[in-house]
Amino acid sequence: MQRKMFAVVLLISAGLSGCASIGPATVARDRFDYIAAISDSWKAQMLLNLVKLRYADAPVFLDVASVITQTGVQGTVGVTGSWWQNPFSSFAGVTAAGTYGEKPTVTYVPLSGEKFARSLMAPIPPAAILNFLQGGYPVDVVLRLAVHSINGIRSRFGSGTRAREADPEFYPLVEKLRAIQASGAIGLRVKKTGDQTATLILLGKHPNPAADADRADVRKILGLSPEADEFNIVYGSLAANDKEIAMLTRSVLEILTDLSSYIDVPVANVEQKRTYPSLAPEVVNGAPLPPLIRILSSPQRPDDAFAAVPYRQEWYWIDDKDFASKRLFTFIMFLFTLTDSGEKQGAPVITVPVG
């Protein structure tokens, strides 16, 4: 009988010792689970703030500063028994109990303060616009999104009292710039003179029959020199000469405010003066121009959404099958990460017990 009880205890102890190291096994699971959760919450936060801006509500941004998770396993084993010489009076009992627990600690930091507010309202430098183009983002989308005007030619803006349609020359301009970009005949050069750094855009020096006509049209629309190939990029409304391109860029807050104008808000909310009506689609070459982004609304939660948030009595969402809207929304989230939030406040020191 003693040998049997010893064998049982030895078997249970071996089983528990085999499960003693659980940390490495949780890394693959927990890491991707937390990444997915943070990503989904980030998308929901950005979408909610777009909706709030449409209703003149104050946007609030909250950053996940740190995620600490503690995983632990505890187990107990007990053996009881009694026996006598009489073989019919022996008794033995074994008890075992175990617990598994996970205790995540998530630290949130509100994005606020003077530096964050200033960076949110500061215009994006024209050099950053060109870096986006150099990185492969379509020039027509970037200019529609982030620029008020180029050499005085204004783009569309859809928010409140500043709402306006684009100038007639704007869409032919971005269409030809898109064709030049697709042909590879547009480039970027940075020139440093002393402490001054200048960014120049190149329309190409090598013959390119596919782009020559478009380059000539771009020069004509912007009032640029037909002989020059390099043009200095500056911030402003109007260029100082025919070898300069002046970009009046938008701030991140202006970009978000403009995008909120594309939200499909319920008609009742417009009639009740809760928000302003949406602009009619612009017509280019006899066809309605697709919006930069489509954000839909419905009384019920959507089934197939890339991102969805409730606000008041409605759900607002981006269709998961709308690739163009998803790509632009992701670009906005990336653009927002470039906003300088100032000095980060130190996260609280957290002591995680071991064992």
Tab-separated table of C-alpha atoms in Angstrom:
chain	number	residue	atom	x	y	z
A	1	MET	CA	0.000	0.000	0.000
A	2	GLN	CA	2.849	2.389	0.841
A	3	ARG	CA	4.442	1.690	-2.508
A	4	LYS	CA	1.183	2.518	-4.331
A	5	MET	CA	0.741	5.834	-2.517
A	6	PHE	CA	4.351	6.780	-3.185
A	7	ALA	CA	3.892	6.051	-6.882
A	8	VAL	CA	0.774	8.278	-7.052
A	9	VAL	CA	2.534	11.205	-5.345
A	10	LEU	CA	5.560	10.817	-7.604
A	11	LEU	CA	3.346	10.859	-10.725
A	12	ILE	CA	1.518	14.050	-9.678
A	13	SER	CA	4.751	15.804	-8.746
A	14	ALA	CA	6.271	14.941	-12.108
A	15	GLY	CA	3.211	16.337	-13.886
A	16	LEU	CA	3.367	19.623	-11.993
A	17	SER	CA	7.106	19.978	-12.568
A	18	GLY	CA	6.554	19.525	-16.297
A	19	CYS	CA	4.227	22.564	-16.319
A	20	ALA	CA	6.442	24.713	-14.115
A	21	SER	CA	7.702	26.982	-16.945
A	22	ILE	CA	4.652	28.653	-18.487
A	23	GLY	CA	6.139	32.060	-19.318
A	24	PRO	CA	7.622	31.336	-22.778
A	25	ALA	CA	4.450	29.608	-23.925
A	26	THR	CA	2.370	32.734	-23.233
A	27	VAL	CA	4.535	35.145	-25.255
A	28	ALA	CA	3.285	34.184	-28.725
A	29	ARG	CA	-0.330	34.204	-27.598
A	30	ASP	CA	-0.342	37.302	-25.399
A	31	ARG	CA	1.809	39.491	-27.622
A	32	PHE	CA	-0.411	39.199	-30.684
A	33	ASP	CA	-3.606	39.358	-28.635
A	34	TYR	CA	-2.534	42.646	-27.071
A	35	ILE	CA	-1.362	44.004	-30.441
A	36	ALA	CA	-4.764	43.230	-31.955
A	37	ALA	CA	-6.603	44.787	-29.013
A	38	ILE	CA	-4.499	47.979	-29.071
A	39	SER	CA	-4.836	48.270	-32.854
A	40	ASP	CA	-8.626	47.910	-32.747
A	41	SER	CA	-8.940	50.428	-29.918
A	42	TRP	CA	-6.674	52.875	-31.782
A	43	LYS	CA	-8.860	52.671	-34.881
A	44	ALA	CA	-12.018	53.098	-32.818
A	45	GLN	CA	-10.563	56.130	-31.027
A	46	MET	CA	-9.613	57.864	-34.292
A	47	LEU	CA	-12.994	57.140	-35.868
A	48	LEU	CA	-14.855	58.357	-32.784
A	49	ASN	CA	-12.906	61.620	-32.779
A	50	LEU	CA	-13.740	62.166	-36.451
A	51	VAL	CA	-17.424	61.734	-35.619
A	52	LYS	CA	-17.161	64.042	-32.607
A	53	LEU	CA	-15.554	66.755	-34.736
A	54	ARG	CA	-18.483	66.518	-37.157
A	55	TYR	CA	-20.830	67.273	-34.258
A	56	ALA	CA	-18.619	70.073	-32.836
A	57	ASP	CA	-17.753	67.839	-29.905
A	58	ALA	CA	-14.329	67.959	-28.255
A	59	PRO	CA	-11.933	65.223	-29.452
A	60	VAL	CA	-9.952	63.392	-26.784
A	61	PHE	CA	-6.895	61.246	-27.469
A	62	LEU	CA	-5.612	58.628	-25.053
A	63	ASP	CA	-2.355	56.754	-25.559
A	64	VAL	CA	-1.471	53.308	-24.230
A	65	ALA	CA	1.805	53.972	-22.416
A	66	SER	CA	2.575	50.443	-21.227
A	67	VAL	CA	1.133	46.954	-20.934
A	68	ILE	CA	2.374	44.601	-18.210
A	69	THR	CA	0.884	41.169	-17.753
A	70	GLN	CA	1.554	38.758	-14.899
A	71	THR	CA	0.766	35.071	-15.349
A	72	GLY	CA	0.907	32.567	-12.540
A	73	VAL	CA	0.084	28.967	-11.702
A	74	GLN	CA	-0.401	27.597	-8.216
A	75	GLY	CA	-0.992	23.985	-7.218
A	76	THR	CA	-1.335	21.879	-4.116
A	77	VAL	CA	-1.204	18.115	-3.619
A	78	GLY	CA	-2.362	16.240	-0.548
A	79	VAL	CA	-2.224	12.581	0.381
A	80	THR	CA	-4.166	10.976	3.235
A	81	GLY	CA	-4.438	7.345	4.229
A	82	SER	CA	-4.620	4.719	6.906
A	83	TRP	CA	-4.178	1.001	6.948
A	84	TRP	CA	-4.224	-1.955	9.325
A	85	GLN	CA	-3.161	-5.506	9.253
A	86	ASN	CA	-6.642	-6.429	8.230
A	87	PRO	CA	-6.624	-6.175	4.424
A	88	PHE	CA	-10.262	-5.173	4.427
A	89	SER	CA	-9.655	-2.087	6.629
A	90	SER	CA	-7.055	-0.158	4.504
A	91	PHE	CA	-7.847	3.346	3.151
A	92	ALA	CA	-5.956	5.869	0.986
A	93	GLY	CA	-6.893	9.268	-0.518
A	94	VAL	CA	-5.196	11.762	-2.815
A	95	THR	CA	-6.308	15.408	-3.349
A	96	ALA	CA	-4.966	17.920	-5.872
A	97	ALA	CA	-5.928	21.523	-6.677
A	98	GLY	CA	-4.556	24.144	-9.028
A	99	THR	CA	-5.254	27.735	-10.118
A	100	TYR	CA	-4.206	29.743	-13.185
A	101	GLY	CA	-4.372	33.525	-13.269
A	102	GLU	CA	-3.473	36.456	-15.526
A	103	LYS	CA	-3.289	40.015	-14.166
A	104	PRO	CA	-2.729	42.619	-16.901
A	105	THR	CA	-1.802	46.182	-15.961
A	106	VAL	CA	-2.445	48.766	-18.688
A	107	THR	CA	-1.272	52.366	-18.275
A	108	TYR	CA	-3.066	55.132	-20.221
A	109	VAL	CA	-1.682	58.620	-20.827
A	110	PRO	CA	-3.936	61.439	-22.141
A	111	LEU	CA	-2.391	63.321	-25.055
A	112	SER	CA	-2.744	66.899	-23.923
A	113	GLY	CA	-0.785	69.972	-22.995
A	114	GLU	CA	0.442	73.039	-24.825
A	115	LYS	CA	3.005	71.229	-26.995
A	116	PHE	CA	0.477	68.666	-28.173
A	117	ALA	CA	-2.124	71.360	-28.923
A	118	ARG	CA	0.393	73.427	-30.860
A	119	SER	CA	1.600	70.451	-32.879
A	120	LEU	CA	-1.990	69.434	-33.609
A	121	MET	CA	-2.755	72.902	-34.980
A	122	ALA	CA	0.594	73.585	-36.658
A	123	PRO	CA	0.656	73.254	-40.475
A	124	ILE	CA	2.457	70.217	-41.834
A	125	PRO	CA	5.811	71.317	-43.324
A	126	PRO	CA	5.853	71.211	-47.143
A	127	ALA	CA	8.972	69.016	-46.942
A	128	ALA	CA	6.906	66.361	-45.142
A	129	ILE	CA	4.344	66.475	-47.969
A	130	LEU	CA	7.109	65.729	-50.466
A	131	ASN	CA	8.424	62.925	-48.281
A	132	PHE	CA	4.997	61.286	-48.472
A	133	LEU	CA	5.136	61.526	-52.254
A	134	GLN	CA	8.655	60.108	-52.277
A	135	GLY	CA	7.386	57.267	-50.101
A	136	GLY	CA	4.906	56.250	-52.799
A	137	TYR	CA	1.657	57.808	-51.580
A	138	PRO	CA	-0.492	59.016	-54.518
A	139	VAL	CA	0.089	62.712	-55.125
A	140	ASP	CA	-3.584	63.398	-55.853
A	141	VAL	CA	-4.692	61.916	-52.509
A	142	VAL	CA	-1.952	63.653	-50.499
A	143	LEU	CA	-2.634	67.073	-52.033
A	144	ARG	CA	-6.408	66.762	-51.654
A	145	LEU	CA	-5.919	65.736	-48.052
A	146	ALA	CA	-3.121	67.940	-46.724
A	147	VAL	CA	-2.944	71.121	-48.829
A	148	HIS	CA	-5.185	74.197	-48.837
A	149	SER	CA	-3.639	75.670	-51.976
A	150	ILE	CA	-0.724	75.409	-54.395
A	151	ASN	CA	0.451	78.690	-55.895
A	152	GLY	CA	-2.943	80.141	-55.005
A	153	ILE	CA	-4.990	77.290	-56.543
A	154	ARG	CA	-7.271	76.130	-53.746
A	155	SER	CA	-8.459	72.608	-52.930
A	156	ARG	CA	-11.806	71.596	-51.485
A	157	PHE	CA	-12.523	72.073	-47.775
A	158	GLY	CA	-15.717	70.713	-46.284
A	159	SER	CA	-16.037	72.053	-42.757
A	160	GLY	CA	-18.586	74.613	-41.549
A	161	THR	CA	-18.185	78.254	-42.504
A	162	ARG	CA	-14.902	77.545	-44.309
A	163	ALA	CA	-16.533	75.019	-46.627
A	164	ARG	CA	-15.710	75.570	-50.272
A	165	GLU	CA	-15.317	73.712	-53.529
A	166	ALA	CA	-11.963	73.368	-55.233
A	167	ASP	CA	-10.872	75.856	-57.867
A	168	PRO	CA	-11.428	74.658	-61.453
A	169	GLU	CA	-7.673	74.233	-62.030
A	170	PHE	CA	-7.056	72.089	-58.958
A	171	TYR	CA	-8.245	68.684	-60.146
A	172	PRO	CA	-6.611	68.913	-63.607
A	173	LEU	CA	-3.408	69.857	-61.765
A	174	VAL	CA	-3.410	66.876	-59.386
A	175	GLU	CA	-4.462	64.543	-62.200
A	176	LYS	CA	-1.446	65.547	-64.287
A	177	LEU	CA	0.861	65.367	-61.273
A	178	ARG	CA	-0.437	61.844	-60.636
A	179	ALA	CA	0.391	60.882	-64.232
A	180	ILE	CA	3.891	62.343	-63.861
A	181	GLN	CA	4.369	60.449	-60.595
A	182	ALA	CA	3.255	57.192	-62.235
A	183	SER	CA	5.805	57.687	-65.012
A	184	GLY	CA	8.593	58.179	-62.484
A	185	ALA	CA	9.403	61.667	-63.811
A	186	ILE	CA	9.011	63.485	-60.495
A	187	GLY	CA	11.653	63.608	-57.792
A	188	LEU	CA	12.850	65.299	-54.642
A	189	ARG	CA	16.137	66.953	-53.737
A	190	VAL	CA	17.289	68.562	-50.501
A	191	LYS	CA	19.865	71.364	-50.741
A	192	LYS	CA	21.634	72.730	-47.676
A	193	THR	CA	23.323	76.135	-47.719
A	194	GLY	CA	24.885	76.979	-44.374
A	195	ASP	CA	22.159	76.691	-41.763
A	196	GLN	CA	19.405	76.866	-44.366
A	197	THR	CA	17.849	73.728	-45.841
A	198	ALA	CA	15.810	73.975	-49.020
A	199	THR	CA	13.610	71.292	-50.518
A	200	LEU	CA	13.272	71.184	-54.280
A	201	ILE	CA	10.908	69.251	-56.491
A	202	LEU	CA	12.182	67.967	-59.812
A	203	LEU	CA	9.901	67.562	-62.796
A	204	GLY	CA	12.546	65.612	-64.682
A	205	LYS	CA	15.412	66.499	-67.001
A	206	HIS	CA	15.396	63.411	-69.181
A	207	PRO	CA	13.055	63.163	-72.176
A	208	ASN	CA	9.920	61.224	-71.369
A	209	PRO	CA	7.252	61.380	-74.081
A	210	ALA	CA	4.610	60.026	-71.706
A	211	ALA	CA	5.169	62.861	-69.233
A	212	ASP	CA	6.389	65.789	-71.357
A	213	ALA	CA	2.912	67.101	-72.114
A	214	ASP	CA	1.802	66.756	-68.495
A	215	ARG	CA	4.918	68.546	-67.261
A	216	ALA	CA	4.265	71.417	-69.661
A	217	ASP	CA	0.660	71.662	-68.463
A	218	VAL	CA	1.733	71.641	-64.796
A	219	ARG	CA	4.164	74.491	-65.453
A	220	LYS	CA	1.436	76.457	-67.199
A	221	ILE	CA	-1.191	75.905	-64.475
A	222	LEU	CA	1.213	76.857	-61.671
A	223	GLY	CA	2.818	79.724	-63.591
A	224	LEU	CA	6.273	78.136	-63.530
A	225	SER	CA	9.214	78.773	-65.794
A	226	PRO	CA	9.082	76.491	-68.864
A	227	GLU	CA	12.882	76.197	-68.875
A	228	ALA	CA	13.428	75.262	-65.217
A	229	ASP	CA	13.424	71.671	-63.984
A	230	GLU	CA	13.919	72.333	-60.250
A	231	PHE	CA	11.506	74.371	-58.168
A	232	ASN	CA	11.946	75.502	-54.586
A	233	ILE	CA	9.126	74.462	-52.228
A	234	VAL	CA	8.034	77.046	-49.624
A	235	TYR	CA	5.153	77.454	-47.202
A	236	GLY	CA	2.702	80.158	-48.207
A	237	SER	CA	-0.202	81.179	-50.400
A	238	LEU	CA	1.636	82.690	-53.360
A	239	ALA	CA	5.023	82.075	-54.952
A	240	ALA	CA	7.623	84.857	-55.087
A	241	ASN	CA	8.780	83.967	-58.625
A	242	ASP	CA	8.304	81.450	-61.420
A	243	LYS	CA	10.879	79.054	-59.936
A	244	GLU	CA	9.032	78.601	-56.666
A	245	ILE	CA	6.044	76.505	-55.596
A	246	ALA	CA	4.128	77.806	-52.581
A	247	MET	CA	2.108	75.275	-50.594
A	248	LEU	CA	-0.382	76.398	-47.981
A	249	THR	CA	-0.536	73.172	-46.004
A	250	ARG	CA	-3.072	72.038	-43.419
A	251	SER	CA	-2.621	71.067	-39.816
A	252	VAL	CA	-3.522	67.614	-38.528
A	253	LEU	CA	-6.617	69.112	-36.875
A	254	GLU	CA	-7.704	70.680	-40.175
A	255	ILE	CA	-7.200	67.357	-41.949
A	256	LEU	CA	-9.360	65.543	-39.401
A	257	THR	CA	-12.002	68.284	-39.566
A	258	ASP	CA	-12.127	68.089	-43.357
A	259	LEU	CA	-12.393	64.292	-43.313
A	260	SER	CA	-15.294	64.527	-40.876
A	261	SER	CA	-17.248	66.380	-43.570
A	262	TYR	CA	-17.424	63.140	-45.576
A	263	ILE	CA	-19.369	61.329	-42.839
A	264	ASP	CA	-22.816	60.164	-43.923
A	265	VAL	CA	-24.770	61.720	-41.043
A	266	PRO	CA	-28.502	61.040	-40.559
A	267	VAL	CA	-30.758	63.612	-42.212
A	268	ALA	CA	-32.642	64.144	-38.946
A	269	ASN	CA	-29.466	65.349	-37.240
A	270	VAL	CA	-28.966	67.964	-39.963
A	271	GLU	CA	-32.599	69.091	-39.766
A	272	GLN	CA	-32.295	69.445	-35.989
A	273	LYS	CA	-29.142	71.582	-36.417
A	274	ARG	CA	-26.976	69.046	-34.567
A	275	THR	CA	-24.460	69.173	-37.410
A	276	TYR	CA	-23.984	70.827	-40.777
A	277	PRO	CA	-25.092	69.309	-44.097
A	278	SER	CA	-22.578	67.535	-46.295
A	279	LEU	CA	-21.321	69.164	-49.468
A	280	ALA	CA	-22.597	67.816	-52.760
A	281	PRO	CA	-20.101	65.594	-54.612
A	282	GLU	CA	-17.852	67.553	-56.937
A	283	VAL	CA	-18.106	66.782	-60.632
A	284	VAL	CA	-14.889	66.322	-62.622
A	285	ASN	CA	-14.939	65.501	-66.341
A	286	GLY	CA	-18.696	64.972	-66.154
A	287	ALA	CA	-18.546	62.364	-63.354
A	288	PRO	CA	-18.904	62.699	-59.571
A	289	LEU	CA	-15.543	62.715	-57.810
A	290	PRO	CA	-15.170	59.861	-55.306
A	291	PRO	CA	-14.866	61.117	-51.721
A	292	LEU	CA	-11.561	60.792	-49.922
A	293	ILE	CA	-13.191	58.515	-47.358
A	294	ARG	CA	-16.610	56.950	-46.825
A	295	ILE	CA	-17.850	56.793	-43.242
A	296	LEU	CA	-21.360	55.357	-43.059
A	297	SER	CA	-23.999	55.536	-40.353
A	298	SER	CA	-26.810	53.215	-39.322
A	299	PRO	CA	-29.067	52.641	-36.296
A	300	GLN	CA	-27.741	49.089	-35.868
A	301	ARG	CA	-24.212	47.866	-35.420
A	302	PRO	CA	-22.749	46.782	-38.798
A	303	ASP	CA	-21.764	43.171	-39.388
A	304	ASP	CA	-18.728	43.642	-41.634
A	305	ALA	CA	-16.841	46.753	-40.516
A	306	PHE	CA	-13.177	47.698	-40.625
A	307	ALA	CA	-13.841	50.061	-37.701
A	308	ALA	CA	-17.133	50.923	-35.985
A	309	VAL	CA	-18.077	53.140	-33.039
A	310	PRO	CA	-21.362	54.125	-31.387
A	311	TYR	CA	-22.130	57.819	-30.918
A	312	ARG	CA	-25.391	58.956	-29.393
A	313	GLN	CA	-28.125	56.947	-31.106
A	314	GLU	CA	-26.192	55.837	-34.207
A	315	TRP	CA	-23.327	53.609	-35.290
A	316	TYR	CA	-20.612	55.065	-37.545
A	317	TRP	CA	-18.378	52.732	-39.494
A	318	ILE	CA	-16.046	52.059	-42.411
A	319	ASP	CA	-16.946	49.128	-44.619
A	320	ASP	CA	-14.289	46.419	-44.599
A	321	LYS	CA	-14.782	45.984	-48.366
A	322	ASP	CA	-13.981	49.674	-49.030
A	323	PHE	CA	-10.244	49.374	-49.623
A	324	ALA	CA	-9.705	53.033	-50.599
A	325	SER	CA	-11.281	54.290	-47.358
A	326	LYS	CA	-9.345	51.775	-45.268
A	327	ARG	CA	-6.057	52.792	-46.861
A	328	LEU	CA	-6.711	56.497	-46.293
A	329	PHE	CA	-7.833	55.901	-42.708
A	330	THR	CA	-4.622	53.975	-42.002
A	331	PHE	CA	-2.611	56.799	-43.572
A	332	ILE	CA	-4.332	59.304	-41.265
A	333	MET	CA	-3.432	57.199	-38.236
A	334	PHE	CA	0.186	57.088	-39.404
A	335	LEU	CA	0.125	60.845	-39.995
A	336	PHE	CA	-1.199	61.394	-36.482
A	337	THR	CA	1.731	59.489	-34.974
A	338	LEU	CA	4.045	62.112	-36.479
A	339	THR	CA	2.382	64.759	-34.318
A	340	ASP	CA	4.790	65.802	-31.597
A	341	SER	CA	2.993	65.235	-28.329
A	342	GLY	CA	5.686	67.000	-26.330
A	343	GLU	CA	7.541	65.556	-23.407
A	344	LYS	CA	6.079	62.276	-22.257
A	345	GLN	CA	5.108	62.117	-18.625
A	346	GLY	CA	6.857	59.303	-16.831
A	347	ALA	CA	4.718	56.237	-16.402
A	348	PRO	CA	4.226	55.054	-12.844
A	349	VAL	CA	6.714	52.531	-11.527
A	350	ILE	CA	5.027	49.161	-11.207
A	351	THR	CA	6.511	46.333	-9.184
A	352	VAL	CA	5.489	42.889	-10.402
A	353	PRO	CA	5.947	40.149	-7.846
A	354	VAL	CA	7.889	37.060	-8.884
A	355	GLY	CA	6.787	33.586	-7.945
